[in-house]
C-alpha cells in the first residue's frame, strides 16, 4: 500500500443518474472527468444498490487525480422504486444488462475500461470480460464470490431460503412491512443489528432500498440463480488466458470469498495478482468509510501500473 490517504474536505461528490438500458431503468452513481484517460466501472455485489458504494467511488476518483470517469451501475430492480413492476431478474439477466450498458454508454473504445467487481460482481465482471475482451483493459475482483463454499453454513441457509417458493415471498413481505415504519425507526433497527459500524450513507441505502418487497424478491431470486450457476468451478482456462489482466483481493474471514478459493486460484492460475486484506475490513467493505478508502487505495494501486504499461513504461508489480 502507498502513503496514507487523507480525504479532501472538498471531495467531489458522486451524482446519481437514471439511465434506460435495454428498456430497464438503471441507477448509476458516477463522477465524470472532463478529459478521462480511463473509465472505471464498478459492478456491485448482491444487493446491487449503488448508494452503498458512494464513498468508494468518490475515493477512487480522487486518488486517480480526477483523470478517470468512475461509474457504479446498479442491478435491475434493486432500486427504491418498482420500475419493473415486480418482474424478477436472474444472474444471467444482470450480466446481459451490464454488457448492454457498456455497448450503449461506453462507446469510446480508445479510453481503457477497468472493471471492478465486488462479491458476485466479480463473477459478473469476468463474464463481461469474456464477452467484450477488446473493450476491457483490466478486471479486479474484490472479495470475490466465484464458486459455492460447501463449508459455509450461512450459504446453505441462504440457498434454502432463496430456493423456497414459500419463504421468499414471506421474508420479502416481512421486510416490506418494516419499510412502512417511520425512517427513524428503520434506521434505529439497522444500527442495532447489521449496521452497527456502518456509515450513515450505508444505513440510508439499506433503509431506502432494501426494505422494499420488489427489491428483496429480486435479491433472493438473483441469489437462487447465483447458487445454481456457481455450483460449478470457475473457468480456469479463461483465467489462465487472461491472468495478466486480472487481480483478486480476498478477506481473512469471508465465507463468500474464502481463503480456500484464494489457494485454489494460486494453484490453478500461476502468477495471477492475488492479495489478502488484513486490516480488519469485512466483505461489506463499502458500508464503512474506512473500508471504502482502504479498498479504493488498493484498487488504484492496481490500476496505475497498467496505465504505465500503456504509456510504454516498465510494469510496476508492487502494490
mmCIF file of C-alpha atoms in Angstrom:
data_model
loop_
_atom_site.group_PDB
_atom_site.id
_atom_site.type_symbol
_atom_site.label_atom_id
_atom_site.label_comp_id
_atom_site.label_asym_id
_atom_site.label_seq_id
_atom_site.Cartn_x
_atom_site.Cartn_y
_atom_site.Cartn_z
ATOM 1 C CA UNK A 1 0.000 0.000 0.000
ATOM 2 C CA UNK A 2 1.091 3.552 -0.552
ATOM 3 C CA UNK A 3 1.017 6.617 1.654
ATOM 4 C CA UNK A 4 -1.929 7.128 3.998
ATOM 5 C CA UNK A 5 -4.840 8.678 2.172
ATOM 6 C CA UNK A 6 -6.464 11.745 3.694
ATOM 7 C CA UNK A 7 -9.760 12.652 2.019
ATOM 8 C CA UNK A 8 -10.105 16.219 0.815
ATOM 9 C CA UNK A 9 -12.530 18.427 2.716
ATOM 10 C CA UNK A 10 -13.916 19.480 -0.650
ATOM 11 C CA UNK A 11 -14.041 15.996 -2.149
ATOM 12 C CA UNK A 12 -16.153 15.926 -5.290
ATOM 13 C CA UNK A 13 -19.486 14.244 -4.682
ATOM 14 C CA UNK A 14 -20.744 11.394 -6.864
ATOM 15 C CA UNK A 15 -24.080 12.062 -8.532
ATOM 16 C CA UNK A 16 -26.975 9.677 -9.095
ATOM 17 C CA UNK A 17 -28.317 9.324 -12.629
ATOM 18 C CA UNK A 18 -31.137 7.262 -14.088
ATOM 19 C CA UNK A 19 -30.422 5.567 -17.406
ATOM 20 C CA UNK A 20 -32.603 3.368 -19.602
ATOM 21 C CA UNK A 21 -30.627 0.246 -20.519
ATOM 22 C CA UNK A 22 -32.384 -2.373 -22.666
ATOM 23 C CA UNK A 23 -35.755 -0.983 -21.516
ATOM 24 C CA UNK A 24 -34.771 -1.313 -17.835
ATOM 25 C CA UNK A 25 -34.449 1.746 -15.613
ATOM 26 C CA UNK A 26 -30.934 1.709 -14.195
ATOM 27 C CA UNK A 27 -29.363 3.638 -11.319
ATOM 28 C CA UNK A 28 -25.855 4.956 -11.918
ATOM 29 C CA UNK A 29 -23.592 6.599 -9.359
ATOM 30 C CA UNK A 30 -20.881 8.468 -11.187
ATOM 31 C CA UNK A 31 -18.127 11.019 -11.273
ATOM 32 C CA UNK A 32 -17.138 12.127 -14.754
ATOM 33 C CA UNK A 33 -13.744 13.522 -15.704
ATOM 34 C CA UNK A 34 -13.634 16.285 -18.332
ATOM 35 C CA UNK A 35 -10.987 14.506 -20.413
ATOM 36 C CA UNK A 36 -10.789 10.997 -18.961
ATOM 37 C CA UNK A 37 -7.728 8.868 -19.552
ATOM 38 C CA UNK A 38 -9.603 5.782 -18.310
ATOM 39 C CA UNK A 39 -13.053 4.621 -17.224
ATOM 40 C CA UNK A 40 -13.576 2.611 -14.033
ATOM 41 C CA UNK A 41 -16.848 0.667 -13.948
ATOM 42 C CA UNK A 42 -17.914 -0.837 -10.622
ATOM 43 C CA UNK A 43 -20.180 -3.903 -10.674
ATOM 44 C CA UNK A 44 -21.777 -4.318 -7.224
ATOM 45 C CA UNK A 45 -22.498 -7.454 -5.280
ATOM 46 C CA UNK A 46 -25.961 -8.644 -4.285
ATOM 47 C CA UNK A 47 -27.776 -6.466 -3.305
ATOM 48 C CA UNK A 48 -26.728 -4.286 -6.199
ATOM 49 C CA UNK A 49 -27.565 -0.894 -4.695
ATOM 50 C CA UNK A 50 -25.083 1.720 -5.931
ATOM 51 C CA UNK A 51 -25.584 4.019 -2.943
ATOM 52 C CA UNK A 52 -23.649 1.519 -0.802
ATOM 53 C CA UNK A 53 -20.542 2.404 -2.851
ATOM 54 C CA UNK A 54 -20.675 6.209 -2.662
ATOM 55 C CA UNK A 55 -17.543 6.687 -0.503
ATOM 56 C CA UNK A 56 -15.664 4.091 -2.560
ATOM 57 C CA UNK A 57 -16.492 5.737 -5.900
ATOM 58 C CA UNK A 58 -15.504 9.176 -4.590
ATOM 59 C CA UNK A 59 -12.243 7.875 -3.104
ATOM 60 C CA UNK A 60 -11.215 6.105 -6.332
ATOM 61 C CA UNK A 61 -11.957 9.247 -8.350
ATOM 62 C CA UNK A 62 -9.930 11.461 -6.015
ATOM 63 C CA UNK A 63 -6.996 9.029 -5.733
ATOM 64 C CA UNK A 64 -6.758 8.919 -9.529
ATOM 65 C CA UNK A 65 -6.468 12.692 -9.542
ATOM 66 C CA UNK A 66 -9.748 13.296 -11.317
ATOM 67 C CA UNK A 67 -8.360 11.876 -14.567
ATOM 68 C CA UNK A 68 -10.781 8.934 -14.608
ATOM 69 C CA UNK A 69 -14.519 8.691 -15.003
ATOM 70 C CA UNK A 70 -15.819 6.381 -12.268
ATOM 71 C CA UNK A 71 -19.248 4.755 -12.533
ATOM 72 C CA UNK A 72 -21.115 2.308 -10.306
ATOM 73 C CA UNK A 73 -24.008 0.581 -12.069
ATOM 74 C CA UNK A 74 -26.892 -0.878 -10.076
ATOM 75 C CA UNK A 75 -28.652 -4.165 -10.707
ATOM 76 C CA UNK A 76 -32.064 -4.103 -12.340
ATOM 77 C CA UNK A 77 -34.882 -3.735 -9.783
ATOM 78 C CA UNK A 78 -32.511 -3.367 -6.810
ATOM 79 C CA UNK A 79 -33.990 0.102 -6.533
ATOM 80 C CA UNK A 80 -36.204 2.204 -4.289
ATOM 81 C CA UNK A 81 -38.907 2.464 -6.962
ATOM 82 C CA UNK A 82 -40.523 -0.584 -8.519
ATOM 83 C CA UNK A 83 -39.608 0.383 -12.091
ATOM 84 C CA UNK A 84 -40.021 -3.178 -13.416
ATOM 85 C CA UNK A 85 -43.467 -3.848 -11.911
ATOM 86 C CA UNK A 86 -42.384 -6.833 -9.854
ATOM 87 C CA UNK A 87 -40.502 -8.705 -12.580
ATOM 88 C CA UNK A 88 -37.673 -10.930 -11.312
ATOM 89 C CA UNK A 89 -34.175 -10.855 -12.813
ATOM 90 C CA UNK A 90 -31.630 -13.677 -12.759
ATOM 91 C CA UNK A 91 -27.850 -13.557 -12.591
ATOM 92 C CA UNK A 92 -27.740 -14.019 -16.362
ATOM 93 C CA UNK A 93 -30.182 -11.125 -16.827
ATOM 94 C CA UNK A 94 -27.920 -8.890 -14.754
ATOM 95 C CA UNK A 95 -24.864 -9.903 -16.795
ATOM 96 C CA UNK A 96 -26.676 -9.150 -20.065
ATOM 97 C CA UNK A 97 -27.738 -5.811 -18.595
ATOM 98 C CA UNK A 98 -24.144 -4.768 -17.817
ATOM 99 C CA UNK A 99 -22.921 -5.797 -21.268
ATOM 100 C CA UNK A 100 -25.750 -3.778 -22.831
ATOM 101 C CA UNK A 101 -24.804 -0.769 -20.714
ATOM 102 C CA UNK A 102 -21.188 -0.878 -21.890
ATOM 103 C CA UNK A 103 -22.251 -1.197 -25.523
ATOM 104 C CA UNK A 104 -24.673 1.693 -25.086
ATOM 105 C CA UNK A 105 -22.795 4.117 -22.840
ATOM 106 C CA UNK A 106 -19.067 3.314 -23.069
ATOM 107 C CA UNK A 107 -18.604 3.969 -26.757
ATOM 108 C CA UNK A 108 -15.115 5.490 -26.824
ATOM 109 C CA UNK A 109 -13.031 2.326 -27.106
ATOM 110 C CA UNK A 110 -9.785 4.336 -27.063
ATOM 111 C CA UNK A 111 -10.317 5.035 -23.348
ATOM 112 C CA UNK A 112 -9.272 1.910 -21.391
ATOM 113 C CA UNK A 113 -12.065 0.301 -19.395
ATOM 114 C CA UNK A 114 -11.277 -1.106 -15.956
ATOM 115 C CA UNK A 115 -13.882 -3.395 -14.403
ATOM 116 C CA UNK A 116 -14.078 -3.566 -10.606
ATOM 117 C CA UNK A 117 -16.435 -6.220 -9.269
ATOM 118 C CA UNK A 118 -17.467 -6.813 -5.671
ATOM 119 C CA UNK A 119 -18.584 -10.271 -4.496
ATOM 120 C CA UNK A 120 -20.854 -11.729 -7.229
ATOM 121 C CA UNK A 121 -19.943 -8.592 -9.170
ATOM 122 C CA UNK A 122 -16.511 -10.189 -9.595
ATOM 123 C CA UNK A 123 -18.100 -13.114 -11.406
ATOM 124 C CA UNK A 124 -20.203 -10.716 -13.497
ATOM 125 C CA UNK A 125 -17.086 -8.715 -14.365
ATOM 126 C CA UNK A 126 -15.300 -11.842 -15.585
ATOM 127 C CA UNK A 127 -18.294 -12.729 -17.753
ATOM 128 C CA UNK A 128 -18.273 -9.205 -19.225
ATOM 129 C CA UNK A 129 -14.550 -9.591 -19.873
ATOM 130 C CA UNK A 130 -15.240 -12.881 -21.655
ATOM 131 C CA UNK A 131 -17.854 -11.269 -23.917
ATOM 132 C CA UNK A 132 -16.057 -7.956 -24.516
ATOM 133 C CA UNK A 133 -12.344 -8.844 -24.476
ATOM 134 C CA UNK A 134 -11.378 -5.995 -26.802
ATOM 135 C CA UNK A 135 -13.024 -3.341 -24.627
ATOM 136 C CA UNK A 136 -11.841 -4.415 -21.186
ATOM 137 C CA UNK A 137 -8.323 -3.408 -20.178
ATOM 138 C CA UNK A 138 -8.239 -4.959 -16.707
ATOM 139 C CA UNK A 139 -10.572 -6.753 -14.272
ATOM 140 C CA UNK A 140 -10.364 -6.518 -10.471
ATOM 141 C CA UNK A 141 -12.373 -8.781 -8.162
ATOM 142 C CA UNK A 142 -12.954 -7.592 -4.586
ATOM 143 C CA UNK A 143 -13.868 -10.246 -2.003
ATOM 144 C CA UNK A 144 -14.920 -12.372 -4.988
ATOM 145 C CA UNK A 145 -17.793 -14.840 -4.959
ATOM 146 C CA UNK A 146 -16.735 -17.226 -7.729
ATOM 147 C CA UNK A 147 -17.931 -20.628 -6.522
ATOM 148 C CA UNK A 148 -20.120 -22.065 -3.762
ATOM 149 C CA UNK A 149 -18.435 -22.594 -0.421
ATOM 150 C CA UNK A 150 -19.612 -26.029 0.703
ATOM 151 C CA UNK A 151 -18.182 -25.417 4.187
ATOM 152 C CA UNK A 152 -20.327 -22.324 4.781
ATOM 153 C CA UNK A 153 -23.409 -22.834 6.952
ATOM 154 C CA UNK A 154 -24.609 -19.311 6.080
ATOM 155 C CA UNK A 155 -24.567 -20.110 2.368
ATOM 156 C CA UNK A 156 -26.546 -23.297 2.958
ATOM 157 C CA UNK A 157 -29.228 -21.350 4.849
ATOM 158 C CA UNK A 158 -29.370 -18.555 2.268
ATOM 159 C CA UNK A 159 -29.514 -21.117 -0.531
ATOM 160 C CA UNK A 160 -32.500 -22.912 1.029
ATOM 161 C CA UNK A 161 -34.369 -19.659 1.629
ATOM 162 C CA UNK A 162 -33.669 -18.362 -1.892
ATOM 163 C CA UNK A 163 -34.877 -21.628 -3.449
ATOM 164 C CA UNK A 164 -38.136 -21.734 -1.460
ATOM 165 C CA UNK A 165 -41.278 -20.521 -3.209
ATOM 166 C CA UNK A 166 -42.860 -20.033 0.216
ATOM 167 C CA UNK A 167 -40.077 -18.453 2.260
ATOM 168 C CA UNK A 168 -39.081 -15.875 -0.361
ATOM 169 C CA UNK A 169 -42.478 -14.105 -0.520
ATOM 170 C CA UNK A 170 -42.910 -14.370 3.272
ATOM 171 C CA UNK A 171 -39.488 -12.901 4.042
ATOM 172 C CA UNK A 172 -39.950 -10.184 1.419
ATOM 173 C CA UNK A 173 -43.329 -9.274 2.927
ATOM 174 C CA UNK A 174 -41.864 -9.012 6.429
ATOM 175 C CA UNK A 175 -39.097 -6.768 5.122
ATOM 176 C CA UNK A 176 -41.635 -4.629 3.264
ATOM 177 C CA UNK A 177 -43.683 -4.182 6.459
ATOM 178 C CA UNK A 178 -40.564 -2.909 8.249
ATOM 179 C CA UNK A 179 -40.184 -0.422 5.419
ATOM 180 C CA UNK A 180 -43.593 1.052 6.257
ATOM 181 C CA UNK A 181 -42.402 2.257 9.659
ATOM 182 C CA UNK A 182 -41.004 5.797 10.065
ATOM 183 C CA UNK A 183 -37.474 6.142 8.680
ATOM 184 C CA UNK A 184 -36.061 6.961 12.124
ATOM 185 C CA UNK A 185 -37.311 3.582 13.387
ATOM 186 C CA UNK A 186 -35.859 1.611 10.448
ATOM 187 C CA UNK A 187 -32.522 3.392 10.845
ATOM 188 C CA UNK A 188 -32.546 2.508 14.544
ATOM 189 C CA UNK A 189 -33.170 -1.172 13.723
ATOM 190 C CA UNK A 190 -30.335 -1.267 11.177
ATOM 191 C CA UNK A 191 -27.940 0.465 13.571
ATOM 192 C CA UNK A 192 -28.812 -2.067 16.263
ATOM 193 C CA UNK A 193 -28.467 -5.116 14.023
ATOM 194 C CA UNK A 194 -26.443 -5.470 10.801
ATOM 195 C CA UNK A 195 -25.172 -1.889 10.597
ATOM 196 C CA UNK A 196 -23.543 -1.239 13.971
ATOM 197 C CA UNK A 197 -20.347 0.106 12.389
ATOM 198 C CA UNK A 198 -21.828 1.308 9.100
ATOM 199 C CA UNK A 199 -21.595 4.792 7.693
ATOM 200 C CA UNK A 200 -24.678 6.992 7.533
ATOM 201 C CA UNK A 201 -24.664 6.566 3.739
ATOM 202 C CA UNK A 202 -24.821 2.760 4.031
ATOM 203 C CA UNK A 203 -27.628 2.869 6.612
ATOM 204 C CA UNK A 204 -29.652 5.199 4.381
ATOM 205 C CA UNK A 205 -29.053 2.923 1.378
ATOM 206 C CA UNK A 206 -30.260 -0.095 3.345
ATOM 207 C CA UNK A 207 -33.392 1.602 4.651
ATOM 208 C CA UNK A 208 -34.255 3.305 1.388
ATOM 209 C CA UNK A 209 -33.755 0.383 -0.993
ATOM 210 C CA UNK A 210 -33.696 -2.985 0.770
ATOM 211 C CA UNK A 211 -36.890 -2.542 2.785
ATOM 212 C CA UNK A 212 -38.991 -2.942 -0.354
ATOM 213 C CA UNK A 213 -40.892 -6.074 -1.406
ATOM 214 C CA UNK A 214 -39.764 -5.962 -5.058
ATOM 215 C CA UNK A 215 -36.128 -5.382 -4.092
ATOM 216 C CA UNK A 216 -35.978 -8.247 -1.606
ATOM 217 C CA UNK A 217 -37.682 -10.620 -4.061
ATOM 218 C CA UNK A 218 -35.082 -9.717 -6.690
ATOM 219 C CA UNK A 219 -32.195 -10.093 -4.232
ATOM 220 C CA UNK A 220 -33.375 -13.595 -3.328
ATOM 221 C CA UNK A 221 -34.186 -14.605 -6.901
ATOM 222 C CA UNK A 222 -30.775 -13.447 -8.087
ATOM 223 C CA UNK A 223 -29.182 -15.341 -5.176
ATOM 224 C CA UNK A 224 -31.019 -18.532 -6.195
ATOM 225 C CA UNK A 225 -29.651 -18.282 -9.740
ATOM 226 C CA UNK A 226 -26.179 -17.463 -8.400
ATOM 227 C CA UNK A 227 -26.187 -20.651 -6.335
ATOM 228 C CA UNK A 228 -27.268 -22.669 -9.352
ATOM 229 C CA UNK A 229 -24.547 -21.227 -11.591
ATOM 230 C CA UNK A 230 -21.732 -21.150 -9.038
ATOM 231 C CA UNK A 231 -22.152 -24.796 -8.153
ATOM 232 C CA UNK A 232 -19.610 -25.158 -10.960
ATOM 233 C CA UNK A 233 -15.899 -24.438 -10.648
ATOM 234 C CA UNK A 234 -14.512 -21.203 -12.131
ATOM 235 C CA UNK A 235 -13.388 -21.284 -15.750
ATOM 236 C CA UNK A 236 -9.706 -21.923 -15.069
ATOM 237 C CA UNK A 237 -8.773 -21.883 -18.744
ATOM 238 C CA UNK A 238 -10.161 -18.360 -19.194
ATOM 239 C CA UNK A 239 -8.438 -17.154 -16.016
ATOM 240 C CA UNK A 240 -5.104 -18.573 -17.200
ATOM 241 C CA UNK A 241 -5.544 -16.951 -20.592
ATOM 242 C CA UNK A 242 -6.259 -13.514 -19.078
ATOM 243 C CA UNK A 243 -4.152 -13.759 -15.919
ATOM 244 C CA UNK A 244 -2.103 -10.644 -16.749
ATOM 245 C CA UNK A 245 -5.317 -8.626 -16.884
ATOM 246 C CA UNK A 246 -6.961 -9.943 -13.714
ATOM 247 C CA UNK A 247 -6.454 -9.327 -9.982
ATOM 248 C CA UNK A 248 -8.296 -10.515 -6.877
ATOM 249 C CA UNK A 249 -8.491 -9.191 -3.317
ATOM 250 C CA UNK A 250 -9.620 -11.624 -0.609
ATOM 251 C CA UNK A 251 -10.542 -11.100 3.032
ATOM 252 C CA UNK A 252 -9.405 -13.049 6.076
ATOM 253 C CA UNK A 253 -12.802 -14.267 7.287
ATOM 254 C CA UNK A 254 -15.127 -14.178 4.299
ATOM 255 C CA UNK A 255 -17.367 -17.133 3.543
ATOM 256 C CA UNK A 256 -18.270 -15.692 0.100
ATOM 257 C CA UNK A 257 -14.638 -15.490 -0.964
ATOM 258 C CA UNK A 258 -12.865 -17.911 1.389
ATOM 259 C CA UNK A 259 -9.104 -18.321 1.566
ATOM 260 C CA UNK A 260 -9.575 -21.836 0.195
ATOM 261 C CA UNK A 261 -10.575 -20.158 -3.099
ATOM 262 C CA UNK A 262 -7.510 -17.912 -2.848
ATOM 263 C CA UNK A 263 -5.359 -21.029 -2.518
ATOM 264 C CA UNK A 264 -7.143 -22.814 -5.367
ATOM 265 C CA UNK A 265 -6.667 -19.849 -7.707
ATOM 266 C CA UNK A 266 -2.980 -19.638 -6.807
ATOM 267 C CA UNK A 267 -2.615 -23.333 -7.739
ATOM 268 C CA UNK A 268 -4.691 -23.210 -10.916
ATOM 269 C CA UNK A 269 -3.526 -19.816 -12.254
ATOM 270 C CA UNK A 270 0.151 -19.194 -11.655
ATOM 271 C CA UNK A 271 1.360 -15.621 -11.259
ATOM 272 C CA UNK A 272 -2.107 -14.053 -11.250
ATOM 273 C CA UNK A 273 -2.272 -10.984 -8.974
ATOM 274 C CA UNK A 274 -3.665 -12.141 -5.621
ATOM 275 C CA UNK A 275 -3.838 -10.194 -2.363
ATOM 276 C CA UNK A 276 -5.305 -10.674 1.104
ATOM 277 C CA UNK A 277 -6.722 -7.751 3.060
ATOM 278 C CA UNK A 278 -5.562 -7.980 6.681
ATOM 279 C CA UNK A 279 -6.763 -4.633 8.022
ATOM 280 C CA UNK A 280 -9.948 -5.970 9.604
ATOM 281 C CA UNK A 281 -12.430 -4.797 6.977
ATOM 282 C CA UNK A 282 -15.314 -7.082 6.085
ATOM 283 C CA UNK A 283 -16.914 -8.440 2.930
ATOM 284 C CA UNK A 284 -19.246 -5.417 3.110
ATOM 285 C CA UNK A 285 -16.237 -3.071 2.946
ATOM 286 C CA UNK A 286 -18.204 -0.293 1.255
ATOM 287 C CA UNK A 287 -20.525 0.074 4.264
ATOM 288 C CA UNK A 288 -17.784 1.848 6.229
ATOM 289 C CA UNK A 289 -15.755 4.837 5.114
ATOM 290 C CA UNK A 290 -12.523 3.259 6.382
ATOM 291 C CA UNK A 291 -13.180 0.101 4.354
ATOM 292 C CA UNK A 292 -14.123 2.109 1.268
ATOM 293 C CA UNK A 293 -10.950 4.192 1.454
ATOM 294 C CA UNK A 294 -8.619 1.231 2.073
ATOM 295 C CA UNK A 295 -10.046 -0.838 -0.776
ATOM 296 C CA UNK A 296 -10.075 2.200 -3.087
ATOM 297 C CA UNK A 297 -6.373 2.705 -2.359
ATOM 298 C CA UNK A 298 -5.732 -0.945 -3.192
ATOM 299 C CA UNK A 299 -7.687 -0.727 -6.443
ATOM 300 C CA UNK A 300 -5.886 2.434 -7.537
ATOM 301 C CA UNK A 301 -2.601 0.695 -6.726
ATOM 302 C CA UNK A 302 -3.553 -1.992 -9.248
ATOM 303 C CA UNK A 303 -4.761 0.440 -11.908
ATOM 304 C CA UNK A 304 -1.802 2.816 -12.014
ATOM 305 C CA UNK A 305 0.808 0.239 -13.136
ATOM 306 C CA UNK A 306 -1.492 -0.768 -16.003
ATOM 307 C CA UNK A 307 -1.565 2.834 -17.193
ATOM 308 C CA UNK A 308 2.223 2.897 -17.061
ATOM 309 C CA UNK A 309 2.311 -0.210 -19.248
ATOM 310 C CA UNK A 310 0.051 1.516 -21.771
ATOM 311 C CA UNK A 311 2.345 4.527 -21.765
ATOM 312 C CA UNK A 312 5.314 2.294 -22.518
ATOM 313 C CA UNK A 313 6.845 2.425 -19.051
ATOM 314 C CA UNK A 314 8.142 -0.638 -17.193
ATOM 315 C CA UNK A 315 5.413 -2.563 -15.399
ATOM 316 C CA UNK A 316 5.446 -1.992 -11.647
ATOM 317 C CA UNK A 317 4.034 -5.070 -9.940
ATOM 318 C CA UNK A 318 4.325 -3.786 -6.382
ATOM 319 C CA UNK A 319 1.089 -2.815 -4.669
#
